[in-house]
CSV table of C-alpha atoms in Angstrom, one decimal:
chain,number,residue,atom,x,y,z
A,278,MET,CA,4.8,9.9,-37.8
A,279,SER,CA,1.6,8.1,-38.7
A,280,ASN,CA,2.6,5.0,-36.7
A,281,LYS,CA,3.0,7.0,-33.5
A,282,ARG,CA,1.1,5.5,-30.6
A,283,THR,CA,-0.5,8.0,-28.2
A,284,LEU,CA,-2.4,7.8,-24.8
A,285,LEU,CA,-4.8,10.3,-23.4
A,286,LYS,CA,-5.1,10.2,-19.6
A,287,LEU,CA,-8.3,11.9,-18.4
A,288,GLY,CA,-7.8,12.9,-14.8
A,289,GLY,CA,-8.6,15.6,-12.3
A,290,ARG,CA,-4.9,16.1,-12.0
A,291,LYS,CA,-1.9,14.5,-13.6
A,292,HIS,CA,-2.2,12.1,-10.6
A,293,LEU,CA,-0.1,9.2,-12.0
A,294,GLY,CA,3.1,10.6,-10.8
A,295,GLU,CA,6.5,10.8,-12.5
A,296,GLU,CA,7.3,7.2,-12.1
A,297,ARG,CA,4.1,6.0,-13.8
A,298,TRP,CA,4.7,8.4,-16.7
A,299,ARG,CA,8.0,6.6,-17.2
A,300,GLY,CA,6.2,3.3,-17.3
A,301,ALA,CA,3.6,4.5,-19.8
A,302,LEU,CA,6.3,5.9,-22.1
A,303,THR,CA,7.7,2.4,-22.5
A,304,LEU,CA,4.5,1.6,-24.3
A,305,PHE,CA,3.4,4.9,-25.9
A,306,ASP,CA,5.3,7.5,-27.9
A,307,GLU,CA,3.3,10.3,-26.3
A,308,VAL,CA,1.1,10.7,-23.3
A,309,TYR,CA,-1.5,13.5,-23.1
A,310,ALA,CA,-2.6,14.5,-19.6
A,311,ALA,CA,-6.0,16.2,-19.5
A,312,CYS,CA,-6.6,17.7,-16.1
A,313,PHE,CA,-8.1,20.6,-14.1
A,314,PHE,CA,-4.9,22.1,-12.9
A,315,THR,CA,-1.2,21.7,-13.4
A,316,GLU,CA,1.4,20.9,-10.7
A,317,PRO,CA,4.7,21.3,-12.4
A,318,LYS,CA,6.8,19.5,-9.8
A,319,TRP,CA,4.8,16.3,-10.6
A,320,GLU,CA,5.6,16.4,-14.3
A,321,ILE,CA,8.2,14.2,-15.8
A,322,LYS,CA,10.8,16.2,-17.7
A,323,SER,CA,9.9,14.8,-21.1
A,324,SER,CA,8.7,16.4,-24.3
A,325,SER,CA,6.6,13.2,-24.8
A,326,VAL,CA,4.2,14.2,-22.0
A,327,LYS,CA,1.9,17.0,-22.9
A,328,THR,CA,-0.7,18.7,-20.6
A,329,PHE,CA,-4.2,19.9,-21.6
A,330,GLU,CA,-5.3,22.0,-18.6
A,331,ILE,CA,-9.0,22.9,-18.2
A,332,PRO,CA,-9.0,26.6,-17.2
A,333,TYR,CA,-9.9,26.7,-13.5
A,334,LYS,CA,-11.7,30.0,-13.9
A,335,PHE,CA,-15.0,31.6,-12.9
A,336,ILE,CA,-17.5,29.5,-14.9
A,337,THR,CA,-15.7,26.2,-14.5
A,338,SER,CA,-15.0,26.6,-10.8
A,339,ASN,CA,-18.6,27.7,-10.0
A,340,CYS,CA,-20.0,24.9,-12.0
A,341,LEU,CA,-17.8,22.5,-10.2
A,342,GLY,CA,-19.1,23.9,-6.9
A,343,LEU,CA,-22.7,23.4,-8.1
A,344,LEU,CA,-21.9,19.8,-9.2
A,345,ASN,CA,-20.5,19.0,-5.9
A,346,LYS,CA,-23.7,20.2,-4.2
A,347,THR,CA,-26.0,18.3,-6.5
A,348,ASN,CA,-23.9,15.2,-7.1
A,349,GLU,CA,-25.5,12.9,-4.5
A,350,LYS,CA,-29.1,14.1,-5.1
A,351,LYS,CA,-30.8,12.0,-7.8
A,352,TYR,CA,-33.7,14.4,-8.2
A,353,LEU,CA,-31.2,17.2,-9.2
A,354,ASN,CA,-29.6,15.2,-12.1
A,355,TRP,CA,-30.9,17.9,-14.5
A,356,LEU,CA,-29.0,20.6,-12.6
A,357,SER,CA,-25.9,18.4,-12.6
A,358,TRP,CA,-26.1,18.0,-16.3
A,359,LEU,CA,-26.6,21.8,-16.7
A,360,ALA,CA,-23.3,22.3,-14.8
A,361,VAL,CA,-21.5,19.8,-17.2
A,362,TRP,CA,-22.9,21.5,-20.3
A,363,ALA,CA,-21.9,24.9,-19.0
A,364,MET,CA,-18.3,23.7,-18.4
A,365,ARG,CA,-18.3,22.3,-22.0
A,366,ALA,CA,-19.4,25.7,-23.3
A,367,ALA,CA,-16.9,27.5,-21.2
A,368,ASN,CA,-14.0,25.3,-22.4
A,369,ILE,CA,-14.6,25.1,-26.2
A,370,LYS,CA,-11.0,25.9,-27.0
A,371,TRP,CA,-9.8,23.1,-24.6
A,372,LEU,CA,-12.2,20.7,-26.3
A,373,LYS,CA,-11.0,21.7,-29.8
A,374,ASN,CA,-7.3,21.1,-28.8
A,375,LEU,CA,-8.2,17.7,-27.4
A,376,LYS,CA,-10.1,16.8,-30.5
A,377,LYS,CA,-7.3,17.9,-32.8
A,378,ASN,CA,-4.8,15.5,-31.1
A,379,ASN,CA,-7.1,12.5,-31.6
A,380,PRO,CA,-5.2,10.0,-29.3
A,381,ASP,CA,-5.2,6.3,-30.1
A,382,TYR,CA,-6.0,5.2,-26.5
A,383,VAL,CA,-8.0,6.9,-23.8
A,384,LEU,CA,-7.8,6.1,-20.1
A,385,CYS,CA,-10.0,7.7,-17.4
A,386,SER,CA,-9.1,7.0,-13.9
A,387,TYR,CA,-9.0,7.1,-10.8
A,388,GLY,CA,-11.7,7.4,-8.2
A,389,ASP,CA,-14.4,9.5,-6.5
A,390,TYR,CA,-12.2,12.3,-5.3
A,391,ASP,CA,-9.9,13.5,-8.1
A,392,LYS,CA,-12.3,15.1,-10.7
A,393,SER,CA,-11.3,12.5,-13.4
A,394,ASP,CA,-15.0,11.7,-13.8
A,395,VAL,CA,-15.8,15.4,-14.5
A,396,THR,CA,-12.9,15.7,-16.9
A,397,CYS,CA,-14.4,12.7,-18.8
A,398,LEU,CA,-17.9,14.1,-18.9
A,399,ILE,CA,-16.7,17.4,-20.3
A,400,ALA,CA,-14.5,15.7,-22.9
A,401,LYS,CA,-16.8,12.9,-24.0
A,402,PRO,CA,-18.3,14.8,-27.0
A,403,VAL,CA,-14.9,15.2,-28.8
A,404,ILE,CA,-13.4,11.8,-28.0
A,405,LYS,CA,-13.7,9.4,-30.9
A,406,LYS,CA,-11.8,6.4,-29.5
A,407,PRO,CA,-13.2,4.0,-26.9
A,408,ILE,CA,-12.9,5.3,-23.3
A,409,VAL,CA,-11.5,2.9,-20.8
A,410,ARG,CA,-12.7,3.8,-17.3
A,411,ALA,CA,-10.4,2.2,-14.6
A,412,TYR,CA,-12.3,2.4,-11.3
A,413,LYS,CA,-10.9,2.2,-7.8
A,414,GLU,CA,-12.5,4.1,-4.9
A,415,THR,CA,-16.1,4.6,-4.2
A,416,ARG,CA,-18.7,5.3,-1.5
A,417,PRO,CA,-22.1,3.7,-0.7
A,418,GLU,CA,-24.0,6.9,-1.7
A,419,TYR,CA,-25.4,7.6,-5.1
A,420,SER,CA,-23.1,9.8,-7.2
A,421,PHE,CA,-24.2,11.4,-10.5
A,422,ARG,CA,-20.5,11.8,-11.5
A,423,GLU,CA,-19.7,8.2,-10.9
A,424,LEU,CA,-22.8,6.8,-12.6
A,425,LYS,CA,-22.6,9.0,-15.7
A,426,THR,CA,-18.9,8.4,-16.2
A,427,ILE,CA,-19.4,4.6,-16.1
A,428,LYS,CA,-22.2,5.1,-18.6
A,429,ALA,CA,-19.9,7.2,-20.8
A,430,ALA,CA,-17.1,4.6,-20.9
A,431,ASP,CA,-16.8,1.8,-23.5
A,432,LYS,CA,-14.7,-0.4,-21.2
A,433,VAL,CA,-14.6,-0.6,-17.4
A,434,VAL,CA,-11.6,-2.0,-15.5
A,435,LEU,CA,-12.3,-3.2,-11.9
A,436,TYR,CA,-9.8,-4.7,-9.5
A,437,ASP,CA,-12.2,-7.4,-8.3
A,438,ILE,CA,-15.6,-8.9,-8.9
A,439,GLU,CA,-16.7,-7.6,-5.5
A,440,LEU,CA,-16.4,-4.0,-6.7
A,441,LYS,CA,-18.6,-4.9,-9.6
A,442,LYS,CA,-21.2,-6.3,-7.2
A,443,PHE,CA,-20.9,-3.2,-5.0
A,444,LEU,CA,-21.6,-0.8,-7.9
A,445,GLU,CA,-24.4,-3.0,-9.3
A,446,ASN,CA,-26.1,-3.0,-5.9
A,447,LYS,CA,-25.9,0.8,-5.9
A,448,TYR,CA,-27.0,1.5,-9.5
A,449,GLY,CA,-28.8,-1.7,-10.8
A,450,ASP,CA,-27.9,-4.9,-12.4
A,451,ASP,CA,-27.9,-3.3,-15.9
A,452,LEU,CA,-25.1,-0.9,-15.0
A,453,PHE,CA,-22.5,-2.6,-17.2
A,454,LYS,CA,-24.9,-3.6,-20.0
A,455,ASN,CA,-23.3,-3.4,-23.4
A,456,LYS,CA,-19.9,-2.7,-21.9
A,457,LYS,CA,-16.7,-4.7,-21.8
A,458,VAL,CA,-15.8,-5.3,-18.2
A,459,ILE,CA,-12.2,-6.3,-17.3
A,460,ILE,CA,-11.8,-7.7,-13.7
A,461,GLY,CA,-8.6,-8.3,-11.8
A,462,TYR,CA,-6.4,-5.4,-12.7
A,463,ASP,CA,-5.4,-2.5,-10.4
A,464,GLU,CA,-3.8,0.8,-11.5
A,465,ASN,CA,-1.9,0.9,-8.2
A,466,ALA,CA,0.6,-1.6,-9.6
A,467,LEU,CA,4.1,0.0,-9.5
A,468,PRO,CA,6.1,0.4,-12.7
A,469,SER,CA,9.2,-1.5,-13.6
A,470,CYS,CA,11.5,1.5,-13.0
A,471,ILE,CA,10.7,0.9,-9.3
A,472,LEU,CA,10.3,-2.8,-9.0
A,473,ASP,CA,13.5,-3.7,-10.9
A,474,ASN,CA,15.8,-1.4,-8.8
A,475,ILE,CA,15.0,-2.1,-5.2
A,476,LYS,CA,17.9,-3.4,-3.1
A,477,TYR,CA,16.4,-5.2,-0.1
A,478,GLN,CA,17.8,-4.4,3.3
A,479,LYS,CA,18.4,-6.7,6.3
A,480,LYS,CA,15.3,-7.2,8.4
A,481,PHE,CA,15.3,-5.7,12.0
A,482,SER,CA,13.9,-9.0,13.2
A,483,GLU,CA,17.1,-10.8,12.1
A,484,THR,CA,18.9,-8.8,14.8
A,485,ASP,CA,16.5,-8.9,17.7
A,486,GLY,CA,14.2,-11.8,16.9
A,487,LYS,CA,11.1,-9.6,17.3
A,488,LEU,CA,8.5,-8.9,14.6
A,489,HIS,CA,8.6,-5.4,13.3
A,490,LEU,CA,5.4,-4.0,11.8
A,491,VAL,CA,5.1,-0.8,9.8
A,492,ILE,CA,2.1,1.5,9.5
A,493,LEU,CA,2.4,3.5,6.3
A,494,THR,CA,0.0,6.4,6.0
A,495,PHE,CA,0.1,10.1,4.9
A,496,ARG,CA,-1.9,11.3,7.9
A,497,VAL,CA,-3.0,10.2,11.4
A,498,ASP,CA,-5.5,11.8,13.8
A,499,SER,CA,-4.8,12.1,17.5
A,500,ALA,CA,-8.5,12.1,18.3
A,501,PRO,CA,-11.4,10.2,16.6
A,502,ASN,CA,-13.2,13.2,15.2
A,503,ARG,CA,-13.0,13.4,11.4
A,504,LYS,CA,-16.5,13.0,9.9
A,505,ARG,CA,-15.6,12.1,6.3
A,506,ASP,CA,-13.0,9.4,7.1
A,507,GLN,CA,-15.0,8.2,10.1
A,508,ASN,CA,-11.9,7.5,12.3
A,509,ARG,CA,-10.0,5.4,9.8
A,510,TYR,CA,-6.9,7.7,10.5
A,511,TYR,CA,-7.1,7.3,14.3
A,512,TYR,CA,-4.5,4.6,15.0
A,513,ILE,CA,-4.0,5.1,18.7
A,514,ASP,CA,-6.1,2.1,19.8
A,515,VAL,CA,-4.7,-0.3,17.2
A,516,ILE,CA,-1.1,0.7,18.1
A,517,LYS,CA,-1.8,0.1,21.8
A,518,LYS,CA,-3.1,-3.4,21.0
A,519,LEU,CA,-0.1,-4.2,18.9
A,520,ILE,CA,2.3,-3.1,21.7
A,521,GLU,CA,0.4,-5.3,24.2
A,522,ALA,CA,0.9,-8.2,21.8
A,523,GLY,CA,4.7,-7.6,21.8
A,524,VAL,CA,4.9,-6.3,18.2
A,525,VAL,CA,7.4,-3.6,17.5
A,526,VAL,CA,5.5,-0.8,15.7
A,527,HIS,CA,7.1,1.8,13.3
A,528,LEU,CA,4.8,4.6,12.1
A,529,HIS,CA,5.8,6.4,8.9
A,530,CYS,CA,3.6,9.5,8.6
A,531,ALA,CA,3.8,13.0,7.2
A,532,GLU,CA,0.9,14.7,8.9
A,533,TYR,CA,-0.1,14.5,12.6
A,534,ASN,CA,-3.5,16.1,13.5
A,535,ASP,CA,-3.3,17.1,17.2
A,536,ASP,CA,-6.0,16.5,19.9
A,537,ASN,CA,-6.5,20.0,21.4
A,538,GLY,CA,-2.8,20.8,20.7
A,539,VAL,CA,-1.5,17.4,21.9
A,540,ASN,CA,0.1,14.9,19.6
A,541,ARG,CA,-1.1,11.6,21.1
A,542,TYR,CA,1.4,9.6,19.1
A,543,GLU,CA,4.4,11.5,20.6
A,544,GLU,CA,2.9,10.7,24.0
A,545,LEU,CA,2.5,7.0,23.1
A,546,GLN,CA,6.1,6.9,21.9
A,547,LYS,CA,7.4,8.5,25.2
A,548,ASN,CA,5.6,5.9,27.2
A,549,ASN,CA,6.8,3.0,25.0
A,550,PRO,CA,10.3,4.0,23.8
A,551,ASP,CA,11.5,0.5,22.9
A,552,ILE,CA,8.5,-0.8,21.0
A,553,PHE,CA,6.9,2.1,19.2
A,554,TYR,CA,8.8,4.4,16.9
A,555,LEU,CA,7.8,7.6,15.0
A,556,GLU,CA,9.7,7.4,11.8
A,557,LYS,CA,10.4,10.0,9.0
A,558,PRO,CA,7.8,10.2,6.3
A,559,LEU,CA,8.6,8.2,3.1
A,560,GLU,CA,8.7,9.7,-0.4
A,561,MET,CA,5.9,7.7,-1.9
A,562,LYS,CA,3.6,10.4,-3.0
A,563,HIS,CA,2.5,11.2,-6.6
A,564,SER,CA,5.0,14.0,-6.6
A,565,SER,CA,7.9,11.7,-5.7
A,566,THR,CA,10.4,10.6,-8.3
A,567,ALA,CA,11.0,7.0,-9.2
A,568,GLU,CA,14.4,7.2,-7.4
A,569,GLU,CA,12.6,8.4,-4.2
A,570,TRP,CA,10.2,5.5,-4.5
A,571,VAL,CA,13.0,3.0,-4.8
A,572,LYS,CA,14.8,4.5,-1.7
A,573,SER,CA,11.6,4.4,0.3
A,574,CYS,CA,10.9,0.8,-0.7
A,575,GLU,CA,14.4,-0.1,0.5
A,576,ILE,CA,13.7,1.5,3.9
A,577,LEU,CA,10.4,-0.3,4.1
A,578,SER,CA,12.1,-3.6,3.3
A,579,ARG,CA,13.6,-3.7,6.9
A,580,TYR,CA,10.1,-4.5,8.3
A,581,ASP,CA,8.4,-7.9,8.5
A,582,ALA,CA,4.8,-6.8,8.3
A,583,GLY,CA,2.6,-3.9,7.1
A,584,LEU,CA,-0.8,-2.8,8.4
A,585,LEU,CA,-3.2,-2.3,5.5
A,586,HIS,CA,-6.5,-1.2,7.0
A,587,ASN,CA,-7.8,0.5,10.1
A,588,ILE,CA,-11.4,-0.5,9.6
A,589,VAL,CA,-14.0,1.1,11.9
A,590,ASP,CA,-16.9,-1.3,12.2
A,591,GLU,CA,-20.4,0.0,11.5
A,592,SER,CA,-19.2,3.1,9.6
A,593,SER,CA,-20.5,3.7,6.1
A,594,VAL,CA,-17.1,3.7,4.6
A,595,SER,CA,-16.3,0.3,6.2
A,596,LYS,CA,-18.7,-1.3,3.6
A,597,PHE,CA,-16.2,-0.3,0.9
A,598,ASP,CA,-13.1,-1.0,3.1
A,599,LYS,CA,-14.2,-4.6,3.3
A,600,ILE,CA,-13.6,-5.0,-0.4
A,601,ASN,CA,-10.9,-2.4,-1.0
A,602,VAL,CA,-7.3,-3.1,-2.0
A,603,PRO,CA,-5.5,0.0,-0.6
A,604,HIS,CA,-2.6,1.8,-2.3
A,605,ARG,CA,-0.1,0.7,0.3
A,606,PHE,CA,-0.7,-3.0,-0.5
A,607,PHE,CA,1.5,-2.6,-3.6
A,608,ALA,CA,4.2,-0.7,-1.7
A,609,TYR,CA,4.4,-3.4,0.9
A,610,GLU,CA,4.5,-6.2,-1.7
A,611,ALA,CA,7.3,-4.3,-3.7
A,612,ALA,CA,9.3,-3.9,-0.5
A,613,HIS,CA,8.8,-7.6,0.5
A,614,VAL,CA,6.8,-6.6,3.6
A,615,THR,CA,4.0,-9.0,4.4
A,616,PRO,CA,0.6,-7.2,4.4
A,617,ILE,CA,-1.7,-8.3,7.2
A,618,ILE,CA,-5.5,-8.3,7.7
A,619,GLU,CA,-7.7,-9.5,10.4
A,620,LYS,CA,-9.9,-12.5,9.5
A,621,ASN,CA,-13.3,-11.5,8.0
A,622,ASP,CA,-12.2,-7.9,7.6
A,623,ASN,CA,-11.7,-7.9,3.9
A,624,ILE,CA,-13.1,-10.6,1.6
A,625,VAL,CA,-11.0,-9.6,-1.4
A,626,LEU,CA,-7.7,-9.4,0.3
A,627,GLU,CA,-8.3,-12.6,2.3
A,628,ARG,CA,-9.1,-14.5,-0.9
A,629,MET,CA,-6.0,-13.0,-2.6
A,630,PHE,CA,-3.8,-13.9,0.4
A,631,ARG,CA,-5.2,-17.5,0.3
A,632,GLU,CA,-4.8,-17.9,-3.5
A,633,LYS,CA,-1.5,-16.1,-4.1
A,634,LYS,CA,0.1,-16.7,-0.6
A,635,CYS,CA,1.0,-13.0,-0.7
A,636,GLY,CA,-0.2,-11.9,2.8
A,637,PHE,CA,-1.0,-13.0,6.3
A,638,VAL,CA,-4.5,-13.4,7.9
A,639,TYR,CA,-4.6,-13.2,11.7
A,640,ASN,CA,-7.3,-13.8,14.3
A,641,PHE,CA,-5.4,-11.9,17.1
A,642,PHE,CA,-2.3,-9.7,17.0
A,643,GLU,CA,-0.6,-12.3,19.1
A,644,ASP,CA,-0.6,-14.5,16.0
A,645,LEU,CA,1.6,-12.1,14.0
A,646,PRO,CA,5.0,-13.4,15.1
A,647,GLU,CA,4.1,-16.5,13.0
A,648,ILE,CA,5.0,-14.4,10.0
A,649,LEU,CA,8.7,-14.8,10.8
A,650,ASN,CA,8.3,-18.5,9.9
A,651,THR,CA,5.8,-18.2,7.0
A,652,LYS,CA,6.7,-18.4,3.3
A,653,ILE,CA,5.3,-15.4,1.5
A,654,ASN,CA,5.2,-15.1,-2.3
A,655,TYR,CA,5.2,-11.3,-3.0
A,656,TYR,CA,2.7,-10.1,-5.6
A,657,THR,CA,4.4,-7.5,-7.9
A,658,PRO,CA,2.6,-7.1,-11.3
A,659,SER,CA,4.0,-4.0,-13.1
A,660,TYR,CA,2.1,-0.9,-14.2
A,661,GLU,CA,3.2,-1.7,-17.7
A,662,ASP,CA,1.5,-5.1,-17.5
A,663,TYR,CA,-1.6,-3.3,-16.3
A,664,LEU,CA,-1.6,-1.0,-19.4
A,665,LYS,CA,-1.0,-3.9,-21.7
A,666,ALA,CA,-3.9,-5.9,-20.3
A,667,ILE,CA,-6.5,-3.1,-20.3
A,668,PHE,CA,-5.6,-1.9,-23.9
A,669,ASP,CA,-4.9,-5.3,-25.4
A,670,LEU,CA,-1.4,-4.2,-26.3
């Protein structure tokens, strides 16, 4: 048993999803998931995946609430640390169990919204092996949780050099001093159990000669009124422009937020019945199985192009959107759907499309039908390749 290889995943939730646990278990004998709460339907049915749940009880939940209030206030760092220390004290038993298992490899991911950073800060005193912090999503504002988790890590994984610059501009040029930084790897890469089993379907365009574009999103807003997302989920205007350009649009979405009781997307479909379609949501969530992912990729494969961003100029989040590689990029690539971006919207994706020939850059939506005659080399690194690279396996 001494040669058993184990991975500890520090997260706010199990987050990776069943299909990625499968990928991880091709490289590790056991995976430990340290998280704030369990969601049994997400769990792969395997005795090789074990969960260490932080009790979401009175002290922990109240300290989390305090940390959320102080997180962006630099002058309250001392209060933020007090919340972390209190959570450590309240979860001594959890820390002892974590220490007892002494995993070989430690991965902390994902972004600014899943509590993985808090899990890492609580667990740091009992972790003896190097912590790899794989970083993905961020915001322009200062974040105690973000900064201190990067400082706590031994190795940091970033998907692009532009994210490194973004974080250094926020926290200083010495942010990654004395740390190993790995650039060019993205945790959103799909595992082989999905990539190797997709049966690609005939494109709609082969029948009608028209370019069919898909918008893949979990939520859309019928009115531009959400403060945190700053209108990124309001797609009405961009859909209208695509329709005017003669592009057939298919929207796969699970949640429609009405505008004073009116679903503007249903209205748009009724007015444009032959060129805009509301499709069923696809099973591509963290709770979806690998088989559901494969089936969803097969449905996606009927489309020619996929919209990546709905960037709202001059919003604070657009600064990050201009360097972000969204989750759906890897779903489109796996399904052999060409991801599209407008010129000068995203410097990372534009460079990637130019170097890897894996996407299409347009000036106007009227340019999009050119995709039908463009050779695309789909970019499909596996999640297993990602783990091998960041852990030197």
